[in-house]
């Protein structure tokens, strides 16, 4: 059950799941809706500065399946649209897609360590004199991750901590990225899970300006039954440089099979 809790803790970043793998022959599908806005940025000196209004809405799908008890396959896809000032960016087709696998490397006394490898494609929006000119697939990105989790009891309540460190390697133009994610979860009632999460992205290399953004998210997961759960929460970009200062809401429906 802890593996299902962790993998359901999706967010507006690319963290795909927790360190725990799914039992053989089991899986889950999670559909997440996200809405965010921004009217300011963190500039190159990490100071807050005004900018034209930004608005984004996306729907994403996460699929995970336990091929063996130690190996979980995963895939994601995202659809959506955004508006940057007066320029709309509709995404009528698949905007982001990834495939990967997570392998449990060590597990003992509530501690688990896993390795994850995924490949990713995204569609970049080109900007021309008349606004957004079209969508083109970028070069692939490869992302290895090291994940570590610990399940424990906090008083009478089941709890866990999950940490992840990843390096997203751009095979074409653009900088690589360092990914650092942490999740704390506690279940104060049998059917309710509370989550506090942090997500960081830091550019590494590349010819353009460096950037970084650090997001904090809180959410609640309510179990309708053994197969269906609902998640709702809010997130904000709390620090960074050359980054949007986003505020947003998420909601998710997930199904275990």
Short mmCIF file of C-alpha atoms in Angstrom, two decimals:
data_model
loop_
_atom_site.label_atom_id
_atom_site.label_comp_id
_atom_site.label_asym_id
_atom_site.label_seq_id
_atom_site.Cartn_x
_atom_site.Cartn_y
_atom_site.Cartn_z
CA UNK A 1 0.00 0.00 0.00
CA UNK A 2 2.88 2.38 0.74
CA UNK A 3 4.13 2.04 -2.84
CA UNK A 4 0.71 3.07 -4.15
CA UNK A 5 0.62 6.07 -1.80
CA UNK A 6 4.02 7.27 -2.96
CA UNK A 7 3.45 6.82 -6.66
CA UNK A 8 0.20 8.75 -6.41
CA UNK A 9 1.98 11.78 -5.02
CA UNK A 10 2.28 13.44 -8.40
CA UNK A 11 3.05 17.11 -8.74
CA UNK A 12 3.52 19.90 -11.28
CA UNK A 13 7.03 18.75 -11.83
CA UNK A 14 8.42 15.60 -13.43
CA UNK A 15 8.71 13.50 -10.34
CA UNK A 16 7.19 10.23 -11.55
CA UNK A 17 6.79 8.27 -8.35
CA UNK A 18 8.35 7.21 -5.10
CA UNK A 19 11.26 4.90 -4.37
CA UNK A 20 8.97 1.92 -3.73
CA UNK A 21 8.18 -0.37 -6.66
CA UNK A 22 4.74 -1.91 -7.29
CA UNK A 23 4.06 -5.60 -6.60
CA UNK A 24 4.24 -7.87 -9.63
CA UNK A 25 1.11 -7.78 -11.78
CA UNK A 26 -0.35 -4.64 -10.17
CA UNK A 27 -0.57 -1.15 -11.58
CA UNK A 28 -2.18 2.25 -11.39
CA UNK A 29 -3.38 5.05 -13.62
CA UNK A 30 -3.39 8.64 -12.34
CA UNK A 31 -4.98 11.61 -14.16
CA UNK A 32 -3.88 15.00 -12.82
CA UNK A 33 -5.31 18.41 -13.65
CA UNK A 34 -3.22 21.53 -13.06
CA UNK A 35 -4.02 25.25 -13.27
CA UNK A 36 -1.49 27.99 -12.55
CA UNK A 37 -0.97 31.71 -13.02
CA UNK A 38 1.91 34.15 -12.65
CA UNK A 39 2.24 37.94 -12.82
CA UNK A 40 5.82 38.15 -11.59
CA UNK A 41 9.18 36.40 -11.90
CA UNK A 42 12.31 35.77 -9.90
CA UNK A 43 14.89 37.71 -11.92
CA UNK A 44 18.58 36.90 -12.45
CA UNK A 45 19.35 38.19 -8.93
CA UNK A 46 16.45 36.16 -7.41
CA UNK A 47 14.45 39.35 -6.79
CA UNK A 48 10.72 39.49 -7.53
CA UNK A 49 9.85 41.58 -10.62
CA UNK A 50 6.57 42.16 -12.46
CA UNK A 51 5.93 40.59 -15.86
CA UNK A 52 2.94 40.12 -18.25
CA UNK A 53 0.31 37.73 -16.95
CA UNK A 54 0.97 34.04 -17.53
CA UNK A 55 -1.69 31.32 -17.34
CA UNK A 56 -1.45 27.57 -17.83
CA UNK A 57 -3.76 24.57 -17.69
CA UNK A 58 -2.72 20.94 -18.25
CA UNK A 59 -4.03 17.41 -17.91
CA UNK A 60 -1.45 14.66 -17.43
CA UNK A 61 -1.56 10.87 -17.27
CA UNK A 62 0.77 8.61 -15.30
CA UNK A 63 0.74 4.83 -15.82
CA UNK A 64 2.76 2.41 -13.69
CA UNK A 65 2.89 -1.38 -13.79
CA UNK A 66 4.83 -3.86 -11.69
CA UNK A 67 6.58 -6.15 -14.16
CA UNK A 68 8.22 -7.91 -11.21
CA UNK A 69 8.26 -7.10 -7.50
CA UNK A 70 11.51 -5.19 -8.03
CA UNK A 71 10.91 -3.64 -11.47
CA UNK A 72 8.14 -1.12 -12.23
CA UNK A 73 7.49 0.22 -15.73
CA UNK A 74 6.15 3.75 -16.12
CA UNK A 75 4.92 6.16 -18.75
CA UNK A 76 3.53 9.69 -18.81
CA UNK A 77 1.76 12.03 -21.21
CA UNK A 78 0.62 15.64 -20.92
CA UNK A 79 -1.91 17.80 -22.78
CA UNK A 80 -2.73 21.46 -22.18
CA UNK A 81 -2.44 25.10 -23.12
CA UNK A 82 -0.96 28.34 -21.83
CA UNK A 83 -1.11 32.08 -22.34
CA UNK A 84 1.95 34.33 -21.99
CA UNK A 85 0.85 37.95 -22.13
CA UNK A 86 -1.22 38.26 -25.32
CA UNK A 87 0.23 35.12 -26.92
CA UNK A 88 -1.83 31.94 -26.54
CA UNK A 89 -0.17 28.54 -26.87
CA UNK A 90 -2.77 25.86 -27.50
CA UNK A 91 -1.61 22.27 -27.22
CA UNK A 92 -4.27 20.23 -29.01
CA UNK A 93 -2.13 17.11 -29.14
CA UNK A 94 0.35 15.32 -26.94
CA UNK A 95 2.76 17.88 -25.51
CA UNK A 96 5.05 15.82 -23.30
CA UNK A 97 5.70 12.07 -23.17
CA UNK A 98 8.09 9.79 -21.30
CA UNK A 99 8.79 6.09 -20.81
CA UNK A 100 10.95 4.54 -18.12
CA UNK A 101 11.50 1.93 -15.44
CA UNK A 102 12.30 1.90 -11.73
CA UNK A 103 14.39 -0.88 -10.15
CA UNK A 104 14.56 -1.57 -6.41
CA UNK A 105 18.22 -1.85 -5.42
CA UNK A 106 17.94 -2.27 -1.64
CA UNK A 107 15.17 -2.74 0.92
CA UNK A 108 15.44 -3.38 4.66
CA UNK A 109 13.74 -2.19 7.87
CA UNK A 110 11.48 0.28 6.09
CA UNK A 111 14.28 1.72 3.94
CA UNK A 112 14.27 1.32 0.17
CA UNK A 113 16.73 2.58 -2.45
CA UNK A 114 15.87 2.47 -6.16
CA UNK A 115 17.31 3.52 -9.48
CA UNK A 116 15.14 4.94 -12.26
CA UNK A 117 15.85 5.64 -15.92
CA UNK A 118 13.46 7.38 -18.31
CA UNK A 119 13.48 8.90 -21.78
CA UNK A 120 11.43 12.01 -22.54
CA UNK A 121 10.20 14.05 -25.50
CA UNK A 122 8.48 17.42 -25.36
CA UNK A 123 7.09 19.85 -27.89
CA UNK A 124 8.68 23.31 -27.88
CA UNK A 125 6.67 26.34 -28.95
CA UNK A 126 8.27 28.53 -31.62
CA UNK A 127 7.58 32.28 -31.44
CA UNK A 128 7.41 34.44 -34.56
CA UNK A 129 6.31 37.95 -35.53
CA UNK A 130 2.68 36.89 -35.58
CA UNK A 131 2.77 35.03 -32.26
CA UNK A 132 3.16 31.35 -31.74
CA UNK A 133 4.07 29.71 -35.00
CA UNK A 134 3.86 26.02 -34.23
CA UNK A 135 4.94 23.05 -32.18
CA UNK A 136 7.99 20.92 -32.88
CA UNK A 137 9.35 17.93 -31.02
CA UNK A 138 12.66 18.60 -29.29
CA UNK A 139 15.62 16.24 -29.16
CA UNK A 140 15.20 13.41 -26.62
CA UNK A 141 16.12 13.83 -22.98
CA UNK A 142 17.49 11.03 -20.79
CA UNK A 143 17.01 11.16 -17.03
CA UNK A 144 18.61 8.80 -14.50
CA UNK A 145 17.36 9.14 -10.92
CA UNK A 146 18.41 7.80 -7.54
CA UNK A 147 15.52 7.42 -5.10
CA UNK A 148 15.47 6.66 -1.37
CA UNK A 149 12.46 6.20 0.88
CA UNK A 150 11.79 5.41 4.52
CA UNK A 151 8.48 4.23 5.98
CA UNK A 152 7.92 4.67 9.71
CA UNK A 153 5.33 5.53 12.37
CA UNK A 154 4.95 9.03 13.80
CA UNK A 155 3.18 8.31 17.05
CA UNK A 156 0.19 6.22 16.05
CA UNK A 157 0.22 7.42 12.44
CA UNK A 158 1.88 5.72 9.42
CA UNK A 159 4.28 8.11 7.67
CA UNK A 160 7.05 8.15 5.08
CA UNK A 161 9.79 10.31 3.60
CA UNK A 162 10.82 10.00 -0.05
CA UNK A 163 13.82 11.78 -1.59
CA UNK A 164 14.93 11.84 -5.23
CA UNK A 165 17.91 13.22 -7.14
CA UNK A 166 17.96 13.20 -10.93
CA UNK A 167 19.98 14.55 -13.84
CA UNK A 168 18.09 15.33 -17.05
CA UNK A 169 20.51 15.09 -19.96
CA UNK A 170 19.49 17.04 -23.09
CA UNK A 171 20.68 15.20 -26.20
CA UNK A 172 20.09 18.28 -28.36
CA UNK A 173 20.13 22.04 -27.75
CA UNK A 174 19.39 23.44 -24.33
CA UNK A 175 20.83 23.00 -20.86
CA UNK A 176 20.85 19.86 -18.78
CA UNK A 177 18.86 20.00 -15.55
CA UNK A 178 19.37 18.82 -11.97
CA UNK A 179 16.19 17.57 -10.28
CA UNK A 180 15.82 17.38 -6.48
CA UNK A 181 12.51 16.29 -4.94
CA UNK A 182 11.37 15.46 -1.41
CA UNK A 183 8.00 14.21 -0.12
CA UNK A 184 6.70 13.76 3.43
CA UNK A 185 3.43 11.91 3.89
CA UNK A 186 1.37 11.05 6.95
CA UNK A 187 -1.94 9.23 7.31
CA UNK A 188 -3.85 10.66 10.32
CA UNK A 189 -6.97 8.70 9.35
CA UNK A 190 -7.35 5.40 7.52
CA UNK A 191 -8.80 7.04 4.39
CA UNK A 192 -6.85 10.34 4.35
CA UNK A 193 -3.21 10.98 3.44
CA UNK A 194 -1.58 14.40 3.92
CA UNK A 195 1.39 15.29 1.69
CA UNK A 196 4.01 18.04 1.92
CA UNK A 197 6.38 18.21 -1.05
CA UNK A 198 9.25 20.22 -2.46
CA UNK A 199 10.50 20.18 -6.06
CA UNK A 200 13.65 21.88 -7.37
CA UNK A 201 14.95 22.26 -10.92
CA UNK A 202 18.38 23.79 -11.57
CA UNK A 203 19.91 24.32 -15.01
CA UNK A 204 23.33 22.81 -15.66
CA UNK A 205 25.49 23.97 -18.55
CA UNK A 206 24.15 25.22 -21.88
CA UNK A 207 24.79 28.49 -23.72
CA UNK A 208 21.79 30.45 -22.39
CA UNK A 209 21.12 32.08 -19.04
CA UNK A 210 21.06 29.82 -16.03
CA UNK A 211 17.79 29.32 -14.17
CA UNK A 212 16.39 27.59 -11.11
CA UNK A 213 12.98 27.23 -9.54
CA UNK A 214 11.91 25.71 -6.25
CA UNK A 215 8.28 24.73 -5.70
CA UNK A 216 6.39 23.79 -2.55
CA UNK A 217 3.15 21.83 -2.61
CA UNK A 218 0.62 20.62 -0.07
CA UNK A 219 -2.21 18.22 -0.84
CA UNK A 220 -4.73 15.80 0.61
CA UNK A 221 -5.51 12.34 -0.78
CA UNK A 222 -8.89 10.78 0.06
CA UNK A 223 -9.41 7.05 -0.53
CA UNK A 224 -12.90 6.37 -1.85
CA UNK A 225 -12.22 2.63 -1.68
CA UNK A 226 -9.37 0.20 -2.31
CA UNK A 227 -9.16 1.12 -6.02
CA UNK A 228 -10.13 4.79 -6.33
CA UNK A 229 -8.69 7.90 -4.67
CA UNK A 230 -9.00 11.66 -5.10
CA UNK A 231 -6.26 14.23 -4.55
CA UNK A 232 -6.48 18.03 -4.25
CA UNK A 233 -3.86 20.60 -3.36
CA UNK A 234 -2.03 23.84 -4.10
CA UNK A 235 1.52 24.75 -5.06
CA UNK A 236 3.73 27.82 -5.41
CA UNK A 237 7.16 28.71 -6.71
CA UNK A 238 8.79 29.98 -3.53
CA UNK A 239 12.30 30.81 -4.78
CA UNK A 240 14.49 30.79 -7.87
CA UNK A 241 16.16 32.93 -10.51
CA UNK A 242 15.14 33.57 -14.13
CA UNK A 243 11.93 31.71 -13.27
CA UNK A 244 8.20 32.30 -13.21
CA UNK A 245 6.68 32.94 -9.77
CA UNK A 246 3.77 30.55 -10.24
CA UNK A 247 0.78 29.89 -8.00
CA UNK A 248 -1.56 27.03 -8.81
CA UNK A 249 -3.97 24.27 -7.93
CA UNK A 250 -3.89 20.55 -8.67
CA UNK A 251 -6.47 17.79 -8.58
CA UNK A 252 -6.07 14.12 -9.39
CA UNK A 253 -8.04 10.90 -9.78
CA UNK A 254 -6.15 7.66 -9.49
CA UNK A 255 -7.13 4.06 -10.03
CA UNK A 256 -5.28 0.98 -8.81
CA UNK A 257 -5.55 -2.35 -10.60
#
